[in-house]
XYZ file of C-alpha atoms in Angstrom:
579
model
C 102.861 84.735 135.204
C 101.669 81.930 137.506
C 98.831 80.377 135.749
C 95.693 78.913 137.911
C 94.293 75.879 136.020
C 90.858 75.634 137.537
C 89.541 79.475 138.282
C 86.659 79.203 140.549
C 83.424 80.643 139.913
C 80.401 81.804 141.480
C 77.711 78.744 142.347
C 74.872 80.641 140.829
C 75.211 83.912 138.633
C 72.874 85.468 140.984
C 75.505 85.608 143.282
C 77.634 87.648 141.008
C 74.626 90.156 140.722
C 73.900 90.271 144.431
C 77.377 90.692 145.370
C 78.029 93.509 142.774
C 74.814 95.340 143.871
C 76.566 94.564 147.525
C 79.975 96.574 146.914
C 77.689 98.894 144.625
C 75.321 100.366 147.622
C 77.194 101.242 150.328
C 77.291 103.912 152.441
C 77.735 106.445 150.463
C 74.087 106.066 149.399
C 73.103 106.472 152.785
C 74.769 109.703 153.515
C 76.576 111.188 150.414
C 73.691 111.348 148.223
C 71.082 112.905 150.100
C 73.989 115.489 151.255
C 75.029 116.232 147.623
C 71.212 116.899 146.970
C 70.531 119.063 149.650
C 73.516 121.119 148.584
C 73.236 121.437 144.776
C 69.287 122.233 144.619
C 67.082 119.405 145.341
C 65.432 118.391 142.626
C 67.388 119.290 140.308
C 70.298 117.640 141.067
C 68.423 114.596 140.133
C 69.276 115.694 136.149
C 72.478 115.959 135.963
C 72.692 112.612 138.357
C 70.577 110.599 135.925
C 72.572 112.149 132.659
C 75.861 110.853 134.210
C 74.713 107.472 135.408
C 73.385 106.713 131.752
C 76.499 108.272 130.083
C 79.227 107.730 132.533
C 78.445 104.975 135.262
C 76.635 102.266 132.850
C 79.011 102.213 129.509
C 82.128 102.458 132.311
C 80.894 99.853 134.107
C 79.741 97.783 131.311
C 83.771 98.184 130.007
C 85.133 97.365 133.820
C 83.285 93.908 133.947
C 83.535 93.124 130.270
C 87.231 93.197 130.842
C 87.176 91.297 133.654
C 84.878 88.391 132.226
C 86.964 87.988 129.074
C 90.726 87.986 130.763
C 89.275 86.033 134.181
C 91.933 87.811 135.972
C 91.686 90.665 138.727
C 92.486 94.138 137.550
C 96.520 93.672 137.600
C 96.440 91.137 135.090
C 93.598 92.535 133.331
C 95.197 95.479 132.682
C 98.725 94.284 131.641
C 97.163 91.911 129.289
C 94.765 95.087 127.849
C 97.718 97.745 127.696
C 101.039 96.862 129.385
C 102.312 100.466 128.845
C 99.412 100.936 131.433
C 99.640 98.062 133.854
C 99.969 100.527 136.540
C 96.697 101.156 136.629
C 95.959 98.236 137.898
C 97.822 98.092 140.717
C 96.982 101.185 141.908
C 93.336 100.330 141.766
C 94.576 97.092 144.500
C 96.289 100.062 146.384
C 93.593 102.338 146.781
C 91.341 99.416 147.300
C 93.428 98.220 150.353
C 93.804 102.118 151.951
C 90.193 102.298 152.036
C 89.735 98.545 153.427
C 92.288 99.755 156.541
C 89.678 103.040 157.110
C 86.513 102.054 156.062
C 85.959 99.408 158.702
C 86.320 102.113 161.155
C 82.857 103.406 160.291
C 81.574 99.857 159.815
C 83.321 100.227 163.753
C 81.522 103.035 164.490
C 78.381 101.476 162.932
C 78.503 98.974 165.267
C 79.362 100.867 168.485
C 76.251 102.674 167.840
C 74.446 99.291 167.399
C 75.748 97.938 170.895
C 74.573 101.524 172.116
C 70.684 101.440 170.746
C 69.676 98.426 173.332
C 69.604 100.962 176.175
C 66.402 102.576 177.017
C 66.803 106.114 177.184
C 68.910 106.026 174.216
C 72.328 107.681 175.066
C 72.308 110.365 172.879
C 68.956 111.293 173.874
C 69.493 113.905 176.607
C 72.279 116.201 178.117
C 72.232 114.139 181.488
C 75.299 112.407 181.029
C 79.115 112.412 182.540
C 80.242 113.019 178.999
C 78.124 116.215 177.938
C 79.440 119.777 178.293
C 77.666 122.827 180.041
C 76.381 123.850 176.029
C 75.108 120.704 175.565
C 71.219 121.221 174.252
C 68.464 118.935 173.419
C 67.617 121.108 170.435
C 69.387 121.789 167.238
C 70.834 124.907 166.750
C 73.712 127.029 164.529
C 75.088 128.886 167.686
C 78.822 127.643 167.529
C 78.737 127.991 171.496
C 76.500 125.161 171.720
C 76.381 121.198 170.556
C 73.250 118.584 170.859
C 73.199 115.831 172.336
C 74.166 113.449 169.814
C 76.996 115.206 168.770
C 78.109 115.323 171.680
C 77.784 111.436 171.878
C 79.713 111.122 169.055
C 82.549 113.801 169.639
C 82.728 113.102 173.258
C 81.519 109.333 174.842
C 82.787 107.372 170.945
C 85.564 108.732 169.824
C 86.680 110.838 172.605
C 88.297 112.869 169.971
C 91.426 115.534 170.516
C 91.858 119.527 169.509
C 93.632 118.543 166.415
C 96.142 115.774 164.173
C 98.773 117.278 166.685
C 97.623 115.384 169.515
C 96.929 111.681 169.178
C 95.774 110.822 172.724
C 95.394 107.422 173.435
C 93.634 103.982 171.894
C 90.015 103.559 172.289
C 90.277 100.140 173.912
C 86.620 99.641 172.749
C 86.514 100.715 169.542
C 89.437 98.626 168.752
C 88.129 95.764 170.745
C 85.191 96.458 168.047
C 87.292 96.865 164.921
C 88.530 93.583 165.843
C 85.222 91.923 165.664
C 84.494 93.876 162.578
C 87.660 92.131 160.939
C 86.813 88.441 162.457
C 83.238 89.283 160.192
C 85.004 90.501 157.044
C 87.615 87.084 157.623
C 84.413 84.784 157.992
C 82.458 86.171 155.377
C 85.126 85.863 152.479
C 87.964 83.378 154.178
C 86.088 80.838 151.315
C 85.990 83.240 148.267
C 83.174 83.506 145.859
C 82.176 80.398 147.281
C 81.662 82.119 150.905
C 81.021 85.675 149.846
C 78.733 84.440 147.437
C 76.788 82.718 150.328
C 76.959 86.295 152.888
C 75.457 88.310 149.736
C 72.077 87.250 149.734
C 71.994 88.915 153.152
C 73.660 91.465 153.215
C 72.770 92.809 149.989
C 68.776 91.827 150.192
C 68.324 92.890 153.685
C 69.013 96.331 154.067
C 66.130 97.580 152.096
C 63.713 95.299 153.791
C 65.079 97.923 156.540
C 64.886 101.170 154.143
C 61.345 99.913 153.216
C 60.049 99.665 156.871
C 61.868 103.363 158.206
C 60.111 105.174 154.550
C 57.000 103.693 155.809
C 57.424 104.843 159.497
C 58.609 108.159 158.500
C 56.182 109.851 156.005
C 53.806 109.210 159.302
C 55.690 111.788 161.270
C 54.426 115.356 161.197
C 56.991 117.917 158.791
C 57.736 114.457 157.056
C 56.386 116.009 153.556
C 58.394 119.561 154.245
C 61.504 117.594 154.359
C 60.812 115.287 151.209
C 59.552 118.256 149.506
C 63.180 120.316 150.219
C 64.420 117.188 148.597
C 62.869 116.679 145.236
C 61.668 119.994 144.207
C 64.061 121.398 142.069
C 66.087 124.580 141.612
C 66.721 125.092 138.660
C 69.082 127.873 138.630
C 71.514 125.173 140.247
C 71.740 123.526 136.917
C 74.191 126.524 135.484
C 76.614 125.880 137.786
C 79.507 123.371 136.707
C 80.039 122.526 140.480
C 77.240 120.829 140.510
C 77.725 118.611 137.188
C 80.593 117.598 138.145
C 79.129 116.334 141.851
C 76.956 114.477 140.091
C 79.648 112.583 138.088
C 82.113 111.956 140.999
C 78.505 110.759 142.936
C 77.935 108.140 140.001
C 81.912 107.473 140.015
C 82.270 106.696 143.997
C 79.023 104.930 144.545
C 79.320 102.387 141.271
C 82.942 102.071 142.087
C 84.927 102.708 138.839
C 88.564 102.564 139.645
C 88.707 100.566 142.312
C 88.820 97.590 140.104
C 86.297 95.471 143.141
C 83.950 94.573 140.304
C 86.340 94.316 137.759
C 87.833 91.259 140.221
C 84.648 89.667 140.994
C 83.335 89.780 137.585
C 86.969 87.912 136.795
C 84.970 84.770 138.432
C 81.967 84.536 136.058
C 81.277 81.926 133.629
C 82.637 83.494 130.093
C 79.314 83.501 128.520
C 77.595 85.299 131.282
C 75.697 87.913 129.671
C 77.245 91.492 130.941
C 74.634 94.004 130.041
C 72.314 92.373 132.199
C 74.033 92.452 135.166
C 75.813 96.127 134.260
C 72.114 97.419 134.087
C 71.115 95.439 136.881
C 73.864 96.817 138.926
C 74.218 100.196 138.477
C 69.924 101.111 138.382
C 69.604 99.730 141.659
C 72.622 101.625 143.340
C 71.053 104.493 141.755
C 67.007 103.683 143.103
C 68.794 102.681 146.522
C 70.389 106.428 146.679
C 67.164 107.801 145.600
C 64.804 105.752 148.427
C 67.642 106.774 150.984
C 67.286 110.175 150.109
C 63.377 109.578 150.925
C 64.704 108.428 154.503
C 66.861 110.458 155.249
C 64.605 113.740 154.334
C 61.673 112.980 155.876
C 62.964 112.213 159.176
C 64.805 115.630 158.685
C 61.023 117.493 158.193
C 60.495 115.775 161.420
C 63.174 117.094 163.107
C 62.600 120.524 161.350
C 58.689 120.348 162.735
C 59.815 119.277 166.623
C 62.657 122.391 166.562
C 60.977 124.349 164.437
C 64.093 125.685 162.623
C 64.484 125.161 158.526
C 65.006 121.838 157.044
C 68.581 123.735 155.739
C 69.790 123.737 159.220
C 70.321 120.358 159.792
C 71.967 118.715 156.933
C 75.577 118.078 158.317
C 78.309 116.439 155.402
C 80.385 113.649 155.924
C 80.002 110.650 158.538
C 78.244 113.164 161.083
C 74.500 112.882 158.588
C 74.386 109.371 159.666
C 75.890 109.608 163.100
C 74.776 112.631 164.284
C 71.976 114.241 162.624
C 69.954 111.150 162.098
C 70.213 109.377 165.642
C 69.263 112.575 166.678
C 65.584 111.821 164.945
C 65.641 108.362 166.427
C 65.281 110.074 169.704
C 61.934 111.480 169.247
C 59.982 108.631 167.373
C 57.995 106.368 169.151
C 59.378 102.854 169.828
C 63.566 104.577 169.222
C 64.910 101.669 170.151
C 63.996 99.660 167.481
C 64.584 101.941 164.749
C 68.004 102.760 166.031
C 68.912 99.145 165.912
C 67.249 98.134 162.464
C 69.159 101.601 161.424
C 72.978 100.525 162.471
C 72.469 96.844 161.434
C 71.555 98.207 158.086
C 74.693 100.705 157.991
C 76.493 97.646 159.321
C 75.391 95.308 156.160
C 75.713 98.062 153.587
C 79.038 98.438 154.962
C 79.801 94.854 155.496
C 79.489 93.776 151.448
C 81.198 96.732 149.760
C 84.451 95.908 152.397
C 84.180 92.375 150.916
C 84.770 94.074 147.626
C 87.917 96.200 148.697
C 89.606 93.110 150.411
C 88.867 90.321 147.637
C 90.605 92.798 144.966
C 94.008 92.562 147.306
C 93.360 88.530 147.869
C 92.551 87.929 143.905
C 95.322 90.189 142.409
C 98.195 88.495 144.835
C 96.453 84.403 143.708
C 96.582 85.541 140.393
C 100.095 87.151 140.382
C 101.792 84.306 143.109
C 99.768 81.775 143.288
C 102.128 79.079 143.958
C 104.370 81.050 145.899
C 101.548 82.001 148.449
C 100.183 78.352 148.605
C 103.443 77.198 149.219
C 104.215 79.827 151.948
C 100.445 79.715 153.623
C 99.534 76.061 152.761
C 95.931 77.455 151.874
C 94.165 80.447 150.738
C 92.223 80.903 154.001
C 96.219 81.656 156.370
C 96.618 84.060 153.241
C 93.642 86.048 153.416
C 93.866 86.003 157.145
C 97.416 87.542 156.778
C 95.918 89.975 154.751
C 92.667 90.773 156.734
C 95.494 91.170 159.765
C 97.608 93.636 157.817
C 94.774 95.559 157.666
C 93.373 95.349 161.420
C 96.790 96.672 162.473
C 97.098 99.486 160.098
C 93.522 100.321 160.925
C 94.998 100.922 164.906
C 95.127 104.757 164.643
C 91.791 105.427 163.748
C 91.015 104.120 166.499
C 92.860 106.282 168.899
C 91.046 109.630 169.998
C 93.022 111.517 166.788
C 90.811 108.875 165.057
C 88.830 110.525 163.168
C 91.209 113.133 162.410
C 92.970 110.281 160.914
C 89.813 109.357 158.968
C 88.950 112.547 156.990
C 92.392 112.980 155.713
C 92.881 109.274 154.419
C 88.996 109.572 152.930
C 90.038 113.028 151.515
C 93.211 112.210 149.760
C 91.999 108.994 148.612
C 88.768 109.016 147.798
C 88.644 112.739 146.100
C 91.876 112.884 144.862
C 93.533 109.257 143.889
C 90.313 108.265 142.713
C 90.102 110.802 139.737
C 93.431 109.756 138.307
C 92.746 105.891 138.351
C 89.492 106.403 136.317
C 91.290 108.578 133.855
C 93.929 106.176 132.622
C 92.083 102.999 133.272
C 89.756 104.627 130.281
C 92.890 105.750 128.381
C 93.990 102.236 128.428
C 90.966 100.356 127.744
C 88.888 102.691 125.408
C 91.839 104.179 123.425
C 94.812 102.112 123.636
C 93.416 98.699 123.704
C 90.183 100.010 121.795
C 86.411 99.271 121.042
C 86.633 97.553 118.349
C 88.660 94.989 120.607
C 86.485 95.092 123.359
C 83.612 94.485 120.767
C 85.414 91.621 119.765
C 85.523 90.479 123.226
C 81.738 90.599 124.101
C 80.769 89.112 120.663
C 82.857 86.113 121.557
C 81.771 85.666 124.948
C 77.689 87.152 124.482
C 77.682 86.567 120.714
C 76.209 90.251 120.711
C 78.740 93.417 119.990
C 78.188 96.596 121.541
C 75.384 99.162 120.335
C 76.248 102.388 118.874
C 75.551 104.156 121.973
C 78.184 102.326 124.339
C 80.885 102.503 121.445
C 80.364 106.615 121.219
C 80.298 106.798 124.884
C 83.583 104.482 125.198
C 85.543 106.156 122.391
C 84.260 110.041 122.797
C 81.930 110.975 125.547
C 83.593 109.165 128.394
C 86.863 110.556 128.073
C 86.028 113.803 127.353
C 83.931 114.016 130.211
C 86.419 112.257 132.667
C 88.947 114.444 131.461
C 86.757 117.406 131.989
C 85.842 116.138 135.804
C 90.001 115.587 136.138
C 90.861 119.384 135.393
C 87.726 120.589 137.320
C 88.810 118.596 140.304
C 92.284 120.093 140.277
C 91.364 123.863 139.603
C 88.610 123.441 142.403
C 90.672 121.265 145.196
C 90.759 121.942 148.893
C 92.672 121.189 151.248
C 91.721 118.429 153.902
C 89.524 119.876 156.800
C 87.327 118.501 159.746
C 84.565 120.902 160.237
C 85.962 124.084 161.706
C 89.976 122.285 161.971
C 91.917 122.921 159.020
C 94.660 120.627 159.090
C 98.506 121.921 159.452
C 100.541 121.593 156.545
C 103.006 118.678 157.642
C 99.552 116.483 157.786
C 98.693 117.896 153.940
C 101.754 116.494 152.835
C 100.900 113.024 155.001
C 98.017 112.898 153.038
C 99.736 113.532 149.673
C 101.738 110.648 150.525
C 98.695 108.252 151.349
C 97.313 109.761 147.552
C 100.491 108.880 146.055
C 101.170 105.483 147.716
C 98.295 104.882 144.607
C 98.771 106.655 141.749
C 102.609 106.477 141.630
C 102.255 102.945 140.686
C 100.976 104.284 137.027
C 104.262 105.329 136.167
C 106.283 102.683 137.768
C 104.428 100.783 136.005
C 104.641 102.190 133.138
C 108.971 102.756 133.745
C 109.231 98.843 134.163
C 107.067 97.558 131.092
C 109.691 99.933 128.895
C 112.039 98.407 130.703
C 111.367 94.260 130.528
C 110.239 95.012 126.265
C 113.332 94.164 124.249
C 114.241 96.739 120.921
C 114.946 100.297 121.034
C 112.698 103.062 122.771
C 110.500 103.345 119.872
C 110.058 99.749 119.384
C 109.325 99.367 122.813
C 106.692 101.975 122.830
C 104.960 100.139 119.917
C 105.154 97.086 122.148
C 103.928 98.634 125.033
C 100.687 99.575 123.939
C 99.905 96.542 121.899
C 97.477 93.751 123.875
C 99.228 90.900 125.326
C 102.902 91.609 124.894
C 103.712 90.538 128.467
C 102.145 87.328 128.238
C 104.056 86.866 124.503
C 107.422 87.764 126.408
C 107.301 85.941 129.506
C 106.803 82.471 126.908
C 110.017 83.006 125.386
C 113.267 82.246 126.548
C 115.278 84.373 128.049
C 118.138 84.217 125.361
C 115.367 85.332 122.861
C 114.123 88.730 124.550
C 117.164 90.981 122.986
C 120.530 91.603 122.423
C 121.393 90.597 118.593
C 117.936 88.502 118.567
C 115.929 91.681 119.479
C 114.781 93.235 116.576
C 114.128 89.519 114.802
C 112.027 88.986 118.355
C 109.811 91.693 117.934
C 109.046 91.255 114.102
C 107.461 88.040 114.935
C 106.022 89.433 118.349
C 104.394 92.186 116.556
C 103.184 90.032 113.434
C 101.369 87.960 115.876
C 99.619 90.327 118.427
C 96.164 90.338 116.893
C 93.462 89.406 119.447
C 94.005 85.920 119.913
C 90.426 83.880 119.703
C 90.636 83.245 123.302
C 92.050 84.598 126.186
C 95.647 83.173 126.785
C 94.792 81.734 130.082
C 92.618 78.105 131.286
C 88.995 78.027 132.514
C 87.599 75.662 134.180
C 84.603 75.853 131.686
């Protein structure tokens, strides 16, 4: 393992916080959570939501950047120093966090096509008198399936131009990718620095957009039906609560939005100071992302009453799922409030910096995991960080291109389906195999009573060892009885693109038992004195310190005496700070 001698940290500890809370809220607060409400009863979705986040999303989290803190490496290292049986896991939390880098900038794309579009006066998408609209085009919404509005006809037909189907990939949206590219210059110049840079971009980008939420909350409980709407969304029913469907929406909700598995704050919290205290910024964290999908839903909801008072059709009508709540539904309000240029602009450059700090998350797990792992081979390639995380920002740009083509967002909803429904489930579960059971809370413990001088409570210690698995395990099996297949509205996709997307899931998880196949593999001794190995903390590090005469053959099993005599926790972590 190439060893960095002087780790860099944040300049100020508040940067750590804001740029958590950054990745954190994204926008999946915007649009997920209000969706997932309106679907599984209001109100009362709000129980099961707050159960999880106290249960699930705050001890997980808690665990994710208490690892992080103590090893100061991203999650690669992290976990191959925690459980190298399991080291998998963390590189296929850098996978999955550099598949959804290459599509999630498309909607940050999108977000800003939309932004270019809102300095027009009449906003585009605000009547049917344009070369782009169809004969059904109607100012009004409406279920007929013979008919579209306006502003989904802006975004079918004028952005993405989209085809019939995966089958036909038409050709490249010349501006869309001419925006994409911008999008990537602002993800290279916000994080080309590291923490040093990022930590500078966060206290923008992470402060601003509720200055934004504040102002449209304010404008929109004005608007007639405002209260209708915000009443659909936090009066309860309860007879939602006996379903299981909806429990486990609220867990995956918690899962996606905090971000466990995808090992972003797991790699920023690898650049604190070691006696940063953890709990603070775990609580700080994850109750804001939680408030922030809560004050969204308040948006979002009253500008649907709005909408539901102007058409006069049920608030239940308009809720659309997926990318079309924020791009089609909402700009769709914009066009009836007074002064709808302004909104619409404040609106997209708030999408745009909620969008903007969780890709910084995505792409610094890629740029810390390769430092950490090659350091000196990459500076000696590059010359300096900033050609490396160019290269990488590139790499992504380019593999970006098709979803920027009019099969686009075809393209989109597959990748988002395969990775963010299905990989996602099977990271979480053996990241908190590895850390909770194989490595173990006592260890971990350990770990925050050396760095905090504080252990963990009772309550995070049952959650780690019992709850938390259980329940993961639980939303695993649930997830796999209940899956669908990838679909885009009415378009069901074909089976050849199924298996594409199979693929994309895979290109994650089957890094878990590679993984897994070449720790068994480098460990010296027989099978079950490799296994023992395997799952004991630090082994890799122990190995890759002896020389190579000493790993096996006739010296194995005198090797692995003294290894396994000597793998207690060791009173630091085996690497330099610069503390």
């Amino acid at each position: 393992m190439e060893e960095q001698s002087n780790r860099p940290t944040w300049s100020r500890q508040i940067e750590f916080t804001l740029a958590g809370i950054g990745c954190a809220v994204g926008l999946g607060n915007v649009w997920r959570f209000p969706y997932l409400c309106y679907r599984s009863g209001g109100g009362a979705f709000l129980v099961p939501y707050l159960f999880m986040l106290i249960v699930l999303g705050i001890p997980l989290l808690y665990m994710e950047l208490t690892v992080g803190q103590f090893t100061r490496r991203g999650p690669v290292h992290a976990l191959a120093m925690v459980c190298p049986l399991l080291k998998g896991v963390g590189i296929a939390s850098v996978a999955i966090s550099f598949i959804m880098s290459t599509y999630y900038n498309v909607v940050i794309t999108w977000a800003l096509y939309y932004l270019f579009s809102s300095f027009q006066a009449p906003l585009p998408w605000q009547s049917c008198n344009n070369t782009w609209n169809t004969p059904n085009c109607t100012n009004h919404a409406t279920n007929s399936s013979y008919s579209s509005t306006a502003s989904q006809e802006f975004f079918k037909y004028k952005m993405l131009e989209q085809t019939s189907g995966v089958e036909e990939a038409g050709t490249i949206r010349w501006q869309l990718f001419l925006i994409l590219l911008l999008a990537w210059i602002l993800i290279y110049l916000c994080i080309f620095k590291g923490v040093k840079s990022t930590g500078k971009v966060v206290y923008f980008t992470a402060l601003f957009p509720y200055v934004i939420l504040i102002a449209l909350l304010i404008n929109n409980v004005q608007l007639p039906g405002a209260m209708v709407g915000i009443d659909f969304f936090i009066v309860p029913k309860w007879d939602k609560l006996l379903s299981v469907e909806v429990w486990v929406n609220a867990a995956a909700q918690i899962f996606n939005s905090i971000g466990i598995g995808f090992g972003s704050l797991l790699a920023m919290s690898s650049y604190n100071s070691f006696n940063n205290n953890v709990l603070k910024d775990t609580l700080t964290i994850s109750i804001i992302n939680s408030v922030t999908s809560i004050l969204a839903g308040f948006v979002i909801f009253s500008a649907f009453g709005y909408m539901s008072h102007l058409q006069g059709i049920p608030v239940s009508d308009l809720a659309v799922d997926g990318p079309g709540l924020v791009y089609v539904v909402y700009p769709q309000a914009f066009a009836n409030m007074p002064v709808a240029q302004l909104w619409a602009v404040m609106f997209f450059f708030m999408l745009l910096c909620l969008g903007l700090d969780s890709e910084f998350a995505m792409v610094e797990v890629l740029v810390t995991s390769f430092m950490d792992e090659f350091y000196q081979n990459l500076i000696k390639f590059f010359k300096r960080k900033e050609l490396f995380v160019l290269a990488v920002c590139g790499a992504a740009f380019l593999l970006g291109i098709p979803l920027v083509m009019q099969v686009g967002i075809y393209v989109f909803q597959l990748m988002d389906h395969y990775t963010a429904i299905v990989s996602i489930m099977f990271l979480a579960f053996f990241e908190v195999i590895a850390i909770c059971w194989s490595y173990g809370v006592t260890r971990l413990s350990d770990n925050l009573e050396e760095m905090t001088g504080k252990r963990a409570n009772i309550f995070f210690r049952l959650c780690w060892l019992i709850v938390d698995p259980v329940l993961i395990t639980v939303i695993l099996i649930f997830s796999i009885i209940q899956f669908k297949p990838a679909r885009y509205e009415d378009y069901i996709f074909p089976p050849w693109a199924q298996g594409v997307g199979w693929v994309i899931a895979m290109a994650s998880i089957v890094w878990i038992p590679l993984g897994a196949v070449h720790t068994l593999w480098v460990l010296p001794g027989s099978i079950m004195q490799k296994l023992k190995l395997s799952l004991t903390p630090y082994t890799l590090n122990e190995i890759s310190k002896m020389p190579y005469y000493e790993r096996g053959g006739r010296y194995g099993d005198p090797v692995i005496a003294v290894i396994s005599s000597n793998m207690h926790l060791p009173e630091k972590p085996p690497i330099e700070t610069n503390l």
